[in-house]
């Protein structure tokens, strides 16, 4: 059986986890990465140079490095941060490499491809749009003294750290141009993978880019949602697994989902989750994907095994993907 063409969407540590698993499953892998980071090294480069924030793109490339000496070494190199007391303080070397390639080659996609070739990346990394974005969150209780008030919070870092409850997110600009290579990858994909990751700031933004949302909704590919192992502090506090899906449906009511993958040990109410999955048109798969040490991290080998078994289910057959696990 040919390896499936897989597109994984997200950003940060969540996308790193899914790519670390998927690169062992298929050699036809594309990551489509959010570009709204406004903190740390990425935020500084974005403000100073007017470029896309490179951090999530860097992490995706690092995740796609191989397990040989070359891959492990280059993964560490691009992730390395400087701890000096001067202007380099806090910058990740990979961020600087990416921005240097962008300045020299004058094309974000080409620059990422060159760095991917240097790293021996086992897949392709693309930005979801070619302009930097700001995330705007509708937040209830951002001021603890006024818990019922609804306000707007702008910026990925501010949204992620708000003490209030995030109700929805939107983007500025509201209609950014989607990366054309990303649209082509979605059209050609066999599977689309959403999550895990920060729900409001890494997963949902893809569905707020109109061209991208249309492509994701109309794609012939099957869709997997990989749920988080724990709520995101400051962003999805007190969210249950089924709440994540209800929020997804509210932001993308036309998106059909085929499979929702969750760790069996973190789902306290399987019936409520299964109901939310059915509302999206999908099947719930509960299996072991968490790290054995009890931390809220996906284990790459377990996650890869789950993806292999799900991908092996023929898209045109009635076979239940739960039978594979």
Coordinates of C-alpha atoms in Angstrom, one line a residue:
X1 CA 0.0 0.0 0.0
X2 CA 1.3 3.4 -0.9
X3 CA 2.1 5.8 1.9
X4 CA -0.8 8.3 2.3
X5 CA -0.4 12.0 1.5
X6 CA -0.9 13.7 4.8
X7 CA -1.2 17.4 5.7
X8 CA -0.8 18.3 9.4
X9 CA -2.1 21.7 10.6
X10 CA -1.2 23.6 13.7
X11 CA 1.7 25.2 15.4
X12 CA 4.1 25.0 18.4
X13 CA 4.6 21.9 20.6
X14 CA 1.3 20.3 19.4
X15 CA 2.3 20.3 15.8
X16 CA 5.8 19.1 16.8
X17 CA 4.2 16.1 18.5
X18 CA 2.1 15.1 15.5
X19 CA 4.9 15.6 13.0
X20 CA 7.4 13.6 15.1
X21 CA 4.9 10.7 14.8
X22 CA 3.8 11.2 11.2
X23 CA 7.3 11.4 9.7
X24 CA 7.7 7.8 10.7
X25 CA 4.5 6.8 9.0
X26 CA 4.6 8.5 5.6
X27 CA 7.2 10.1 3.4
X28 CA 4.5 12.3 1.8
X29 CA 4.0 14.8 4.6
X30 CA 3.3 18.5 4.6
X31 CA 3.0 20.8 7.6
X32 CA 0.9 23.9 7.4
X33 CA 1.8 26.2 10.2
X34 CA 0.2 29.2 11.9
X35 CA 2.0 32.5 11.6
X36 CA 0.5 34.6 14.5
X37 CA 3.2 34.3 17.1
X38 CA 4.1 37.7 18.6
X39 CA 6.2 36.7 21.6
X40 CA 9.9 35.8 22.3
X41 CA 12.4 35.6 19.5
X42 CA 9.7 35.3 16.8
X43 CA 7.9 38.4 18.0
X44 CA 11.1 40.4 18.1
X45 CA 12.1 39.4 14.5
X46 CA 8.6 40.1 13.3
X47 CA 8.5 43.6 14.8
X48 CA 12.0 44.5 13.8
X49 CA 12.1 43.1 10.2
X50 CA 8.4 42.8 9.3
X51 CA 8.8 39.1 8.5
X52 CA 6.6 36.1 9.3
X53 CA 7.2 34.9 12.8
X54 CA 9.6 32.0 12.2
X55 CA 9.4 30.1 15.5
X56 CA 6.5 27.6 14.8
X57 CA 8.0 27.0 11.3
X58 CA 11.4 26.3 12.9
X59 CA 9.8 23.8 15.3
X60 CA 8.0 22.0 12.5
X61 CA 11.3 21.6 10.6
X62 CA 13.0 20.3 13.7
X63 CA 10.3 17.7 14.2
X64 CA 10.8 16.5 10.7
X65 CA 14.6 15.8 11.2
X66 CA 15.6 12.2 11.0
X67 CA 16.8 9.9 13.7
X68 CA 20.3 9.5 12.4
X69 CA 23.3 11.6 13.6
X70 CA 22.7 14.3 10.9
X71 CA 19.0 14.7 11.8
X72 CA 19.5 14.7 15.6
X73 CA 22.4 17.2 15.4
X74 CA 20.6 19.6 13.1
X75 CA 17.4 19.4 15.1
X76 CA 19.4 20.5 18.2
X77 CA 21.2 23.2 16.2
X78 CA 18.0 24.9 14.9
X79 CA 16.4 24.7 18.3
X80 CA 19.5 26.1 20.1
X81 CA 18.9 29.4 21.9
X82 CA 21.5 32.0 22.8
X83 CA 21.9 32.9 26.5
X84 CA 24.1 36.0 26.1
X85 CA 23.4 39.4 27.6
X86 CA 23.4 41.2 24.3
X87 CA 20.9 41.4 21.3
X88 CA 21.2 37.7 20.6
X89 CA 19.7 36.8 24.0
X90 CA 16.8 34.5 23.6
X91 CA 17.0 34.1 19.9
X92 CA 16.8 30.6 18.4
X93 CA 19.4 29.9 15.8
X94 CA 16.9 28.4 13.5
X95 CA 14.8 31.6 13.6
X96 CA 17.9 33.5 12.4
X97 CA 18.6 31.0 9.7
X98 CA 15.1 31.2 8.3
X99 CA 15.0 35.0 8.3
X100 CA 18.4 35.1 6.6
X101 CA 17.2 32.8 3.8
X102 CA 14.0 34.9 3.4
X103 CA 16.1 38.0 3.0
X104 CA 18.4 36.4 0.5
X105 CA 15.9 34.4 -1.5
X106 CA 12.9 36.9 -1.1
X107 CA 10.4 34.0 -1.0
X108 CA 9.2 32.5 2.3
X109 CA 8.3 29.1 0.8
X110 CA 11.6 28.8 -1.1
X111 CA 13.6 29.8 2.0
X112 CA 11.9 27.0 4.1
X113 CA 12.6 24.5 1.4
X114 CA 16.3 25.3 1.4
X115 CA 16.5 24.9 5.2
X116 CA 14.5 21.7 5.0
X117 CA 17.1 20.3 2.5
X118 CA 19.9 21.3 4.8
X119 CA 18.3 19.5 7.7
X120 CA 17.2 16.5 5.7
X121 CA 13.6 17.2 6.8
X122 CA 11.3 14.3 6.1
X123 CA 8.5 16.4 4.8
X124 CA 7.6 19.9 3.7
X125 CA 6.8 22.9 5.9
X126 CA 4.6 25.8 4.7
X127 CA 3.1 28.9 6.3
X128 CA -0.6 29.0 6.2
X129 CA -0.4 32.6 4.8
X130 CA 2.3 34.8 3.6
X131 CA 1.5 37.8 5.9
X132 CA 2.0 37.9 9.7
X133 CA -1.3 37.6 11.5
X134 CA -2.7 38.9 14.8
X135 CA -5.1 36.7 16.8
X136 CA -8.0 38.5 18.4
X137 CA -9.9 36.6 21.1
X138 CA -13.4 37.3 22.5
X139 CA -12.8 36.8 26.3
X140 CA -15.2 36.7 29.1
X141 CA -13.9 37.8 32.5
X142 CA -10.5 39.1 31.3
X143 CA -10.8 41.4 34.3
X144 CA -11.2 39.2 37.4
X145 CA -13.1 42.0 39.1
X146 CA -15.7 41.9 36.3
X147 CA -16.2 38.2 35.5
X148 CA -19.3 38.6 33.3
X149 CA -17.9 41.3 31.0
X150 CA -16.8 40.3 27.5
X151 CA -13.8 42.1 26.0
X152 CA -11.4 41.6 23.1
X153 CA -7.8 40.6 23.6
X154 CA -5.3 41.0 20.7
X155 CA -2.1 39.0 20.2
X156 CA -1.3 35.3 20.5
X157 CA 0.6 35.7 23.8
X158 CA -2.1 37.8 25.3
X159 CA -4.8 35.3 24.2
X160 CA -2.9 32.4 25.6
X161 CA -2.3 34.0 28.9
X162 CA -5.6 35.7 29.5
X163 CA -7.1 35.0 32.9
X164 CA -10.6 35.0 31.3
X165 CA -12.4 32.4 29.3
X166 CA -11.8 32.5 25.6
X167 CA -15.1 32.2 23.7
X168 CA -13.9 32.7 20.1
X169 CA -11.0 33.9 17.9
X170 CA -10.7 35.8 14.7
X171 CA -7.7 37.2 12.7
X172 CA -6.3 40.6 11.7
X173 CA -6.2 41.0 8.8
X174 CA -9.6 39.1 8.4
X175 CA -9.0 37.9 4.8
X176 CA -5.2 37.2 4.5
X177 CA -4.0 35.5 1.3
X178 CA -3.5 31.8 1.8
X179 CA -0.2 30.2 0.8
X180 CA -0.9 28.8 -2.6
X181 CA 1.4 25.8 -2.0
X182 CA -0.6 25.1 1.1
X183 CA -3.9 25.1 -0.8
X184 CA -2.4 22.7 -3.4
X185 CA -1.2 20.3 -0.7
X186 CA -4.7 20.3 0.9
X187 CA -6.3 19.6 -2.5
X188 CA -3.9 16.7 -3.1
X189 CA -4.1 15.2 0.4
X190 CA -5.4 11.8 1.5
X191 CA -5.6 12.8 5.2
X192 CA -5.8 16.1 7.0
X193 CA -4.7 16.1 10.6
X194 CA -5.8 18.8 13.1
X195 CA -4.2 19.0 16.5
X196 CA -3.0 18.4 19.0
X197 CA -2.1 21.9 20.2
X198 CA -3.2 25.2 21.7
X199 CA -6.8 25.1 20.5
X200 CA -7.5 28.8 20.0
X201 CA -4.1 30.0 19.0
X202 CA -2.7 27.0 16.9
X203 CA -5.5 24.9 15.7
X204 CA -8.5 27.2 15.0
X205 CA -6.6 30.0 13.2
X206 CA -6.3 27.8 10.1
X207 CA -10.1 27.8 9.9
X208 CA -10.3 31.6 10.1
X209 CA -8.3 32.1 6.8
X210 CA -11.2 32.1 4.3
X211 CA -9.3 30.5 1.4
X212 CA -7.8 27.9 3.7
X213 CA -11.1 27.2 5.4
X214 CA -12.8 26.7 2.1
X215 CA -10.1 24.3 0.9
X216 CA -10.2 22.3 4.2
X217 CA -14.0 22.0 4.0
X218 CA -14.2 21.0 0.3
X219 CA -11.1 18.7 0.3
X220 CA -11.7 15.1 -0.7
X221 CA -9.3 14.0 2.1
X222 CA -10.4 12.4 5.3
X223 CA -10.0 14.4 8.4
X224 CA -8.6 13.5 11.8
X225 CA -8.8 15.6 14.9
X226 CA -6.2 14.6 17.5
X227 CA -7.3 15.9 20.9
X228 CA -5.1 17.3 23.6
X229 CA -4.2 15.4 26.7
X230 CA -5.0 18.2 29.1
X231 CA -6.5 21.7 29.0
X232 CA -4.1 24.5 27.9
X233 CA -3.4 26.7 31.0
X234 CA -4.8 30.2 30.5
X235 CA -6.5 29.3 27.2
X236 CA -8.8 26.3 27.6
X237 CA -8.9 25.9 31.4
X238 CA -11.7 23.6 32.5
X239 CA -12.3 22.4 28.9
X240 CA -13.4 18.8 28.5
X241 CA -12.5 16.8 25.4
X242 CA -16.0 17.3 24.0
X243 CA -15.9 21.0 24.7
X244 CA -12.9 21.3 22.3
X245 CA -15.0 19.7 19.5
X246 CA -18.0 21.9 20.2
X247 CA -15.7 25.0 19.9
X248 CA -14.3 23.5 16.6
X249 CA -17.8 23.1 15.2
X250 CA -18.8 26.6 16.3
X251 CA -15.8 28.1 14.4
X252 CA -16.1 25.8 11.3
X253 CA -19.8 24.6 11.1
X254 CA -19.3 23.1 7.6
X255 CA -16.2 21.1 8.5
X256 CA -16.8 17.3 8.4
X257 CA -14.6 15.2 10.6
X258 CA -14.0 11.5 10.0
X259 CA -12.0 10.4 13.0
X260 CA -11.4 11.9 16.5
X261 CA -8.4 10.4 18.2
X262 CA -8.1 10.7 22.0
X263 CA -6.2 9.0 24.8
X264 CA -8.5 6.6 26.6
X265 CA -7.2 7.5 30.1
X266 CA -8.0 11.2 29.9
X267 CA -11.6 10.9 28.7
X268 CA -13.8 11.0 31.7
X269 CA -17.1 11.1 29.8
X270 CA -16.9 8.9 26.7
X271 CA -20.6 9.3 25.9
X272 CA -20.4 13.1 25.9
X273 CA -17.3 12.9 23.7
X274 CA -18.9 10.4 21.3
X275 CA -21.9 12.6 21.0
X276 CA -19.8 15.6 20.0
X277 CA -17.8 13.4 17.5
X278 CA -21.1 12.2 15.9
X279 CA -22.2 15.8 15.6
X280 CA -19.2 16.4 13.4
X281 CA -19.9 13.2 11.4
X282 CA -17.0 11.2 12.7
X283 CA -16.0 8.2 14.7
X284 CA -14.3 8.3 18.1
X285 CA -11.1 6.3 18.5
X286 CA -9.9 5.8 22.1
X287 CA -6.4 4.4 22.5
X288 CA -3.1 4.9 24.3
X289 CA -1.2 7.9 22.9
X290 CA 0.1 9.6 26.0
X291 CA 3.6 9.2 27.3
X292 CA 4.0 6.5 29.9
X293 CA 5.6 8.9 32.5
X294 CA 2.2 10.4 33.1
X295 CA 3.1 13.9 31.7
X296 CA 0.6 15.5 29.3
X297 CA 2.8 14.7 26.3
X298 CA 2.0 12.5 23.3
X299 CA 4.3 9.6 22.9
X300 CA 5.6 9.7 19.3
X301 CA 5.7 5.9 18.9
X302 CA 2.2 5.4 20.3
X303 CA 0.8 8.3 18.3
X304 CA 2.4 6.9 15.1
X305 CA 0.9 3.5 15.8
X306 CA -2.5 5.0 16.1
X307 CA -2.1 7.0 12.9
X308 CA -0.9 3.8 11.0
X309 CA -4.0 1.9 12.1
X310 CA -6.4 4.7 11.2
X311 CA -4.8 5.3 7.8
X312 CA -5.0 1.6 7.0
X313 CA -8.8 1.9 7.1
X314 CA -10.0 2.2 3.6
X315 CA -11.8 5.5 3.1
X316 CA -14.6 3.9 1.1
X317 CA -15.2 0.9 3.4
X318 CA -17.6 0.7 6.3
X319 CA -14.9 -0.8 8.5
X320 CA -14.8 1.0 11.9
X321 CA -11.3 2.4 12.6
X322 CA -11.8 1.4 16.2
X323 CA -11.5 -2.2 15.1
X324 CA -7.8 -1.5 14.2
X325 CA -6.8 -0.6 17.7

